Amino acid sequence: MPLISEEPQIPESAQGPRVTPAAGRTAPTLRPVPGPRSAATPRPGRPGPGPARPAPPAQRAHPTPAAPAPSRPKPAENRSAPQIQVIPAPVAGALDAAEEAVDLLLESGRAPGDILVLTTGEQHPWAAHELSFGEAAYWSQHDAGDDVFFADVSAADRAASRPVVVVAVNGDADGTVARTLPVARDRAGALLIVCGDPQTINSALGTGV
């Protein structure tokens, strides 16, 4: 009696055609065929395309020339006002007070060429002596700028600026102080020392020192 297999036998006609590989060749393993790659999908190892760039605007036939760059304003001169120091002294003692101020300045380390001394009344003895040799020789010492220079306050316009200006208010003929103290202040680079009557000095400078 023939044995009956437990699994049903499938007829050859239902299994489809059988492909027999050629001699010496191994049947290739079938791989899934990839579908079409979209533009947004990058290839392996390469970045995808960036976002679409907008089309450049149409150029004008006659482009408008660029406006010139505005010029930079010149920086304002940064010159601070000098410090003002008033030394009370009578008219007769103003010159002595100015000489004492000069001595203190030199002792504190100020160079002699940094100091200009002006008198509103009688000339300082040094200035009177040097002027006796002529104004050319006198002003040449001023131009050298290596020593303390003494001058009448009326010559303040001719005198060059120095870091320290000392004024001896030893006279006030025809309102000399009111006219010349502002000029002396302009000549002082860092410090203005005025020896004399405080009320007269403050009125001439317009300060409440």
Coordinates of N, CA and C in Angstrom, one line a residue, residues 20-187:
T20 N 16.3 27.6 -15.1 CA 17.5 26.8 -14.9 C 18.7 27.6 -15.1
P21 N 19.5 27.9 -14.2 CA 20.7 28.7 -14.4 C 21.7 28.1 -15.4
A22 N 22.3 28.9 -16.1 CA 23.3 28.4 -17.1 C 24.4 27.7 -16.4
A23 N 25.1 26.9 -17.1 CA 26.2 26.2 -16.5 C 27.3 27.1 -16.1
G24 N 27.8 26.8 -14.9 CA 28.9 27.6 -14.3 C 28.5 29.0 -13.8
R25 N 27.2 29.4 -13.7 CA 26.7 30.6 -13.3 C 25.8 30.4 -12.1
T26 N 25.9 31.3 -11.2 CA 25.0 31.3 -10.0 C 23.9 32.2 -10.3
A27 N 22.8 31.8 -10.0 CA 21.6 32.6 -10.2 C 21.7 33.9 -9.3
P28 N 21.6 35.1 -10.0 CA 21.6 36.3 -9.2 C 20.5 36.5 -8.2
T29 N 20.8 37.1 -7.1 CA 19.8 37.4 -6.1 C 19.0 38.6 -6.5
L30 N 17.8 38.5 -6.6 CA 16.9 39.6 -7.1 C 16.9 40.7 -6.0
R31 N 17.1 42.0 -6.4 CA 17.1 43.1 -5.4 C 15.9 44.0 -5.8
P32 N 15.4 44.7 -4.8 CA 14.2 45.6 -5.1 C 14.7 46.7 -6.0
V33 N 13.9 47.1 -6.9 CA 14.2 48.2 -7.8 C 13.8 49.5 -7.1
P34 N 14.7 50.4 -6.9 CA 14.3 51.7 -6.3 C 13.4 52.5 -7.2
G35 N 12.6 53.2 -6.5 CA 11.7 54.1 -7.3 C 12.4 55.3 -7.7
P36 N 11.8 56.2 -8.4 CA 12.5 57.5 -8.8 C 12.8 58.4 -7.6
R37 N 14.0 59.0 -7.6 CA 14.5 59.8 -6.5 C 14.0 61.2 -6.7
S38 N 13.4 61.7 -5.6 CA 12.9 63.1 -5.7 C 14.1 64.1 -5.6
A39 N 13.9 65.3 -6.1 CA 14.9 66.3 -6.0 C 15.3 66.7 -4.6
A40 N 14.3 66.5 -3.7 CA 14.6 66.9 -2.3 C 15.4 65.9 -1.5
T41 N 15.5 64.6 -2.1 CA 16.2 63.6 -1.4 C 17.7 63.6 -1.8
P42 N 18.6 63.9 -0.9 CA 20.0 63.9 -1.3 C 20.6 62.6 -1.6
R43 N 21.6 62.5 -2.4 CA 22.3 61.3 -2.6 C 23.2 61.0 -1.4
P44 N 23.5 59.8 -1.1 CA 24.3 59.5 0.1 C 25.7 60.2 0.0
G45 N 26.1 60.8 1.1 CA 27.4 61.5 1.1 C 27.4 62.9 0.5
R46 N 26.3 63.4 0.0 CA 26.3 64.7 -0.6 C 25.1 65.5 0.0
P47 N 25.3 66.8 0.2 CA 24.2 67.6 0.7 C 23.1 67.8 -0.3
G48 N 22.0 67.9 0.2 CA 20.9 68.2 -0.7 C 20.9 69.6 -1.3
P49 N 20.1 69.8 -2.3 CA 20.1 71.1 -2.9 C 19.5 72.1 -1.9
G50 N 20.1 73.4 -1.8 CA 19.6 74.4 -1.0 C 18.3 74.9 -1.4
P51 N 17.8 75.9 -0.6 CA 16.5 76.5 -1.0 C 16.6 77.3 -2.3
A52 N 15.6 77.3 -3.1 CA 15.6 78.0 -4.4 C 15.9 79.5 -4.2
R53 N 16.9 80.0 -4.9 CA 17.2 81.4 -4.8 C 16.3 82.2 -5.7
P54 N 15.9 83.4 -5.1 CA 15.0 84.2 -6.0 C 15.7 84.8 -7.2
A55 N 15.0 84.9 -8.2 CA 15.6 85.5 -9.5 C 16.1 86.9 -9.2
P56 N 17.3 87.2 -9.8 CA 17.8 88.6 -9.6 C 16.9 89.6 -10.2
P57 N 16.8 90.8 -9.5 CA 15.9 91.8 -10.1 C 16.4 92.3 -11.4
A58 N 15.5 92.7 -12.3 CA 15.9 93.2 -13.6 C 16.7 94.5 -13.4
Q59 N 17.8 94.6 -14.1 CA 18.7 95.8 -14.1 C 18.1 96.9 -14.8
R60 N 18.3 98.1 -14.3 CA 17.8 99.3 -15.0 C 18.7 99.6 -16.1
A61 N 18.2 100.2 -17.1 CA 19.0 100.6 -18.2 C 20.0 101.7 -17.8
H62 N 19.6 102.6 -17.0 CA 20.5 103.7 -16.5 C 20.5 103.7 -15.0
P63 N 21.4 102.9 -14.4 CA 21.5 102.9 -12.9 C 21.7 104.2 -12.3
T64 N 21.1 104.5 -11.1 CA 21.3 105.7 -10.4 C 22.6 105.7 -9.7
P65 N 23.5 106.7 -10.0 CA 24.8 106.7 -9.3 C 24.6 106.8 -7.8
A66 N 25.5 106.1 -7.1 CA 25.5 106.1 -5.6 C 25.8 107.5 -5.1
A67 N 25.1 107.8 -4.0 CA 25.3 109.1 -3.4 C 26.7 109.1 -2.7
P68 N 27.4 110.2 -2.7 CA 28.7 110.2 -2.1 C 28.6 110.1 -0.6
A69 N 29.5 109.4 0.1 CA 29.4 109.2 1.5 C 29.6 110.5 2.2
P70 N 28.8 110.8 3.2 CA 28.9 112.1 3.9 C 30.3 112.2 4.6
S71 N 30.8 113.4 4.5 CA 32.2 113.6 5.2 C 32.0 113.6 6.7
R72 N 33.0 113.1 7.4 CA 32.9 113.0 8.8 C 33.2 114.4 9.4
P73 N 32.5 114.8 10.4 CA 32.8 116.2 10.9 C 34.1 116.1 11.7
K74 N 34.8 117.2 11.6 CA 36.1 117.3 12.3 C 35.8 117.3 13.8
P75 N 36.6 116.6 14.6 CA 36.4 116.6 16.0 C 36.7 117.9 16.6
A76 N 35.9 118.3 17.6 CA 36.0 119.6 18.2 C 37.3 119.6 19.0
E77 N 38.0 120.7 19.1 CA 39.2 120.8 19.9 C 38.9 120.6 21.4
N78 N 39.6 119.6 21.9 CA 39.3 119.3 23.3 C 40.3 120.0 24.2
R79 N 40.1 121.3 24.5 CA 41.0 122.0 25.3 C 40.2 122.5 26.6
S80 N 40.5 121.9 27.7 CA 39.8 122.2 28.9 C 40.3 123.5 29.5
A81 N 39.4 124.2 30.2 CA 39.8 125.5 30.8 C 40.8 125.3 31.9
P82 N 41.8 126.2 32.1 CA 42.8 126.0 33.1 C 42.2 126.2 34.5
Q83 N 42.8 125.6 35.5 CA 42.4 125.8 36.9 C 42.9 127.2 37.3
I84 N 42.0 127.8 38.1 CA 42.3 129.2 38.5 C 42.5 129.2 40.0
Q85 N 43.6 129.8 40.4 CA 43.9 130.0 41.8 C 44.1 131.4 42.2
V86 N 43.5 131.9 43.1 CA 43.6 133.3 43.6 C 44.3 133.4 44.9
I87 N 45.4 134.2 44.9 CA 46.1 134.4 46.1 C 45.9 135.9 46.6
P88 N 45.1 136.1 47.7 CA 44.8 137.4 48.1 C 46.1 138.2 48.5
A89 N 46.2 139.4 48.0 CA 47.4 140.2 48.3 C 47.0 141.7 48.0
P90 N 47.6 142.6 48.7 CA 47.4 144.0 48.4 C 48.1 144.4 47.2
V91 N 47.8 145.6 46.6 CA 48.5 146.0 45.4 C 50.0 146.1 45.6
A92 N 50.4 146.6 46.7 CA 51.9 146.7 47.0 C 52.6 145.4 47.1
G93 N 51.8 144.4 47.6 CA 52.5 143.1 47.8 C 52.2 142.0 46.8
A94 N 51.5 142.4 45.7 CA 51.1 141.4 44.7 C 52.3 140.8 44.0
L95 N 53.3 141.7 43.7 CA 54.5 141.2 43.0 C 55.3 140.2 43.8
D96 N 55.4 140.5 45.1 CA 56.1 139.6 46.0 C 55.3 138.2 46.1
A97 N 54.0 138.3 46.2 CA 53.2 137.1 46.2 C 53.4 136.3 45.0
A98 N 53.5 136.9 43.8 CA 53.7 136.2 42.5 C 55.1 135.5 42.5
E99 N 56.1 136.2 43.1 CA 57.4 135.6 43.1 C 57.5 134.4 44.0
E100 N 56.7 134.5 45.1 CA 56.6 133.3 46.0 C 55.9 132.1 45.3
A101 N 54.9 132.5 44.6 CA 54.2 131.4 43.8 C 55.1 130.7 42.8
V102 N 55.9 131.5 42.2 CA 56.9 130.9 41.2 C 57.9 130.0 41.9
D103 N 58.4 130.5 43.1 CA 59.3 129.6 43.8 C 58.7 128.3 44.2
L104 N 57.4 128.3 44.6 CA 56.8 127.1 45.0 C 56.6 126.2 43.8
L105 N 56.3 126.8 42.7 CA 56.1 126.0 41.5 C 57.4 125.3 41.1
L106 N 58.5 126.0 41.1 CA 59.8 125.4 40.8 C 60.2 124.3 41.8
E107 N 59.9 124.5 43.0 CA 60.2 123.5 44.0 C 59.4 122.3 43.9
S108 N 58.1 122.4 43.3 CA 57.3 121.3 43.2 C 57.6 120.5 41.9
G109 N 58.6 121.0 41.1 CA 59.0 120.2 39.9 C 58.6 120.8 38.6
R110 N 58.0 122.0 38.6 CA 57.7 122.7 37.4 C 59.0 123.1 36.7
A111 N 59.0 123.0 35.4 CA 60.2 123.5 34.6 C 60.1 125.0 34.5
P112 N 61.2 125.7 34.5 CA 61.1 127.2 34.4 C 60.5 127.6 33.1
G113 N 60.7 126.9 32.1 CA 60.1 127.3 30.8 C 58.6 127.1 30.7
D114 N 58.0 126.5 31.8 CA 56.5 126.3 31.8 C 55.8 127.5 32.4
I115 N 56.6 128.5 32.9 CA 55.9 129.6 33.7 C 56.1 130.9 33.0
L116 N 55.0 131.7 32.9 CA 54.9 133.0 32.4 C 54.3 133.9 33.5
V117 N 55.0 135.0 33.8 CA 54.6 135.9 34.9 C 54.2 137.3 34.2
L118 N 53.0 137.7 34.5 CA 52.5 139.0 34.0 C 52.2 140.0 35.1
T119 N 52.5 141.2 34.9 CA 52.2 142.3 35.8 C 51.2 143.3 35.2
T120 N 50.3 143.7 36.1 CA 49.3 144.7 35.6 C 49.7 146.1 35.8
G121 N 50.7 146.3 36.7 CA 51.2 147.7 37.0 C 52.6 147.8 36.6
E122 N 53.4 148.1 37.6 CA 54.9 148.3 37.4 C 55.5 147.0 36.9
Q123 N 56.5 147.2 36.0 CA 57.2 146.0 35.4 C 58.0 145.3 36.5
H124 N 58.1 144.0 36.3 CA 59.0 143.2 37.2 C 60.5 143.7 36.9
P125 N 61.3 143.8 38.0 CA 62.7 144.3 37.8 C 63.5 143.5 36.7
W126 N 63.2 142.2 36.6 CA 64.0 141.5 35.6 C 63.6 141.9 34.2
A127 N 62.2 142.1 34.0 CA 61.8 142.5 32.6 C 62.3 143.9 32.3
A128 N 62.3 144.8 33.3 CA 62.8 146.2 33.1 C 64.3 146.2 32.7
H129 N 65.0 145.3 33.4 CA 66.5 145.2 33.1 C 66.7 144.7 31.7
E130 N 66.0 143.6 31.3 CA 66.3 143.0 30.0 C 65.8 143.9 28.9
L131 N 64.7 144.6 29.1 CA 64.2 145.6 28.0 C 65.2 146.7 27.8
S132 N 66.1 146.9 28.7 CA 67.1 148.0 28.5 C 68.1 147.6 27.4
F133 N 68.1 146.4 27.1 CA 69.0 145.9 26.0 C 68.3 145.8 24.6
G134 N 67.1 146.2 24.6 CA 66.3 146.2 23.4 C 65.2 145.1 23.4
E135 N 64.1 145.4 22.7 CA 63.0 144.4 22.7 C 63.4 143.1 21.9
A136 N 64.3 143.2 20.9 CA 64.7 142.0 20.2 C 65.3 141.0 21.1
A137 N 66.3 141.5 21.9 CA 67.0 140.6 22.8 C 66.0 140.1 23.9
Y138 N 65.1 141.0 24.3 CA 64.2 140.6 25.4 C 63.3 139.5 24.9
W139 N 62.6 139.6 23.7 CA 61.7 138.6 23.2 C 62.4 137.4 22.7
S140 N 63.7 137.4 22.4 CA 64.4 136.2 22.0 C 64.4 135.3 23.2
Q141 N 64.5 135.8 24.4 CA 64.5 134.9 25.6 C 63.2 134.3 25.8
H142 N 62.1 135.0 25.4 CA 60.8 134.4 25.5 C 60.7 133.3 24.5
D143 N 61.2 133.5 23.3 CA 61.0 132.5 22.2 C 61.9 131.3 22.5
A144 N 63.0 131.4 23.3 CA 63.8 130.3 23.6 C 63.0 129.3 24.6
G145 N 62.2 129.9 25.4 CA 61.3 129.1 26.3 C 62.0 128.2 27.2
D146 N 63.2 128.6 27.7 CA 63.9 127.7 28.7 C 64.0 128.3 30.1
D147 N 63.3 129.4 30.3 CA 63.3 130.0 31.6 C 62.0 130.8 31.9
V148 N 61.8 131.1 33.2 CA 60.6 131.9 33.5 C 60.7 133.2 32.8
F149 N 59.6 133.6 32.2 CA 59.6 134.9 31.5 C 58.6 135.9 32.1
F150 N 59.1 137.1 32.3 CA 58.3 138.2 33.0 C 57.9 139.2 31.9
A151 N 56.7 139.6 31.9 CA 56.2 140.6 30.9 C 55.1 141.4 31.5
D152 N 54.9 142.6 30.9 CA 53.7 143.4 31.2 C 52.5 142.7 30.7
V153 N 51.3 142.8 31.4 CA 50.1 142.1 31.0 C 49.6 142.6 29.6
S154 N 50.0 143.9 29.3 CA 49.6 144.4 28.0 C 50.3 143.7 26.8
A155 N 51.3 142.9 27.1 CA 52.0 142.2 26.1 C 51.6 140.7 26.0
A156 N 50.5 140.4 26.7 CA 50.0 139.0 26.8 C 49.6 138.5 25.4
D157 N 49.1 139.4 24.6 CA 48.8 139.0 23.2 C 50.0 138.5 22.4
R158 N 51.1 139.0 22.7 CA 52.4 138.6 22.0 C 53.0 137.4 22.6
A159 N 52.8 137.2 23.9 CA 53.4 136.1 24.6 C 52.7 134.8 24.2
A160 N 53.5 133.7 24.1 CA 52.9 132.4 23.7 C 52.3 131.7 24.9
S161 N 51.4 130.8 24.7 CA 50.8 130.1 25.8 C 51.9 129.2 26.5
R162 N 51.7 129.1 27.9 CA 52.5 128.3 28.7 C 51.6 127.5 29.7
P163 N 52.1 126.4 30.2 CA 51.3 125.6 31.1 C 50.8 126.4 32.3
V164 N 51.6 127.3 32.8 CA 51.3 128.0 34.0 C 51.5 129.5 33.8
V165 N 50.4 130.3 34.1 CA 50.6 131.8 34.0 C 50.3 132.4 35.4
V166 N 51.2 133.2 35.8 CA 51.1 133.9 37.1 C 50.9 135.4 36.9
V167 N 49.8 135.9 37.4 CA 49.5 137.4 37.2 C 49.6 138.1 38.6
A168 N 50.4 139.2 38.6 CA 50.5 140.0 39.8 C 49.7 141.3 39.5
V169 N 48.5 141.4 40.2 CA 47.7 142.5 40.0 C 48.2 143.7 40.9
N170 N 49.3 144.3 40.5 CA 50.0 145.4 41.2 C 49.6 146.7 40.7
G171 N 48.5 146.8 40.0 CA 48.0 148.1 39.5 C 46.8 147.9 38.6
D172 N 45.9 148.9 38.5 CA 44.7 148.7 37.7 C 44.4 150.1 37.0
A173 N 45.4 150.5 36.3 CA 45.2 151.8 35.6 C 44.2 151.7 34.4
D174 N 43.1 152.5 34.5 CA 42.1 152.5 33.4 C 41.5 151.1 33.2
G175 N 41.3 150.4 34.2 CA 40.6 149.0 34.0 C 41.5 148.0 33.3
T176 N 42.8 148.1 33.6 CA 43.7 147.1 32.9 C 43.3 145.7 33.3
V177 N 43.0 145.4 34.5 CA 42.7 144.1 35.0 C 41.6 143.5 34.2
A178 N 40.5 144.2 34.1 CA 39.3 143.7 33.5 C 39.5 143.4 32.0
R179 N 40.4 144.1 31.3 CA 40.7 143.9 29.9 C 41.7 142.8 29.7
T180 N 42.6 142.6 30.6 CA 43.7 141.7 30.3 C 43.7 140.3 31.0
L181 N 43.0 140.2 32.1 CA 42.9 138.9 32.8 C 42.3 137.8 31.9
P182 N 41.2 138.1 31.2 CA 40.7 137.0 30.3 C 41.8 136.6 29.3
V183 N 42.6 137.5 28.8 CA 43.7 137.1 27.8 C 44.7 136.3 28.5
A184 N 45.0 136.6 29.8 CA 46.0 135.8 30.5 C 45.4 134.4 30.8
R185 N 44.1 134.3 31.0 CA 43.5 133.0 31.2 C 43.6 132.1 29.9
D186 N 43.5 132.8 28.8 CA 43.6 132.0 27.5 C 45.1 131.6 27.3
R187 N 46.0 132.2 27.9 CA 47.4 131.9 27.7 C 47.8 130.7 28.6

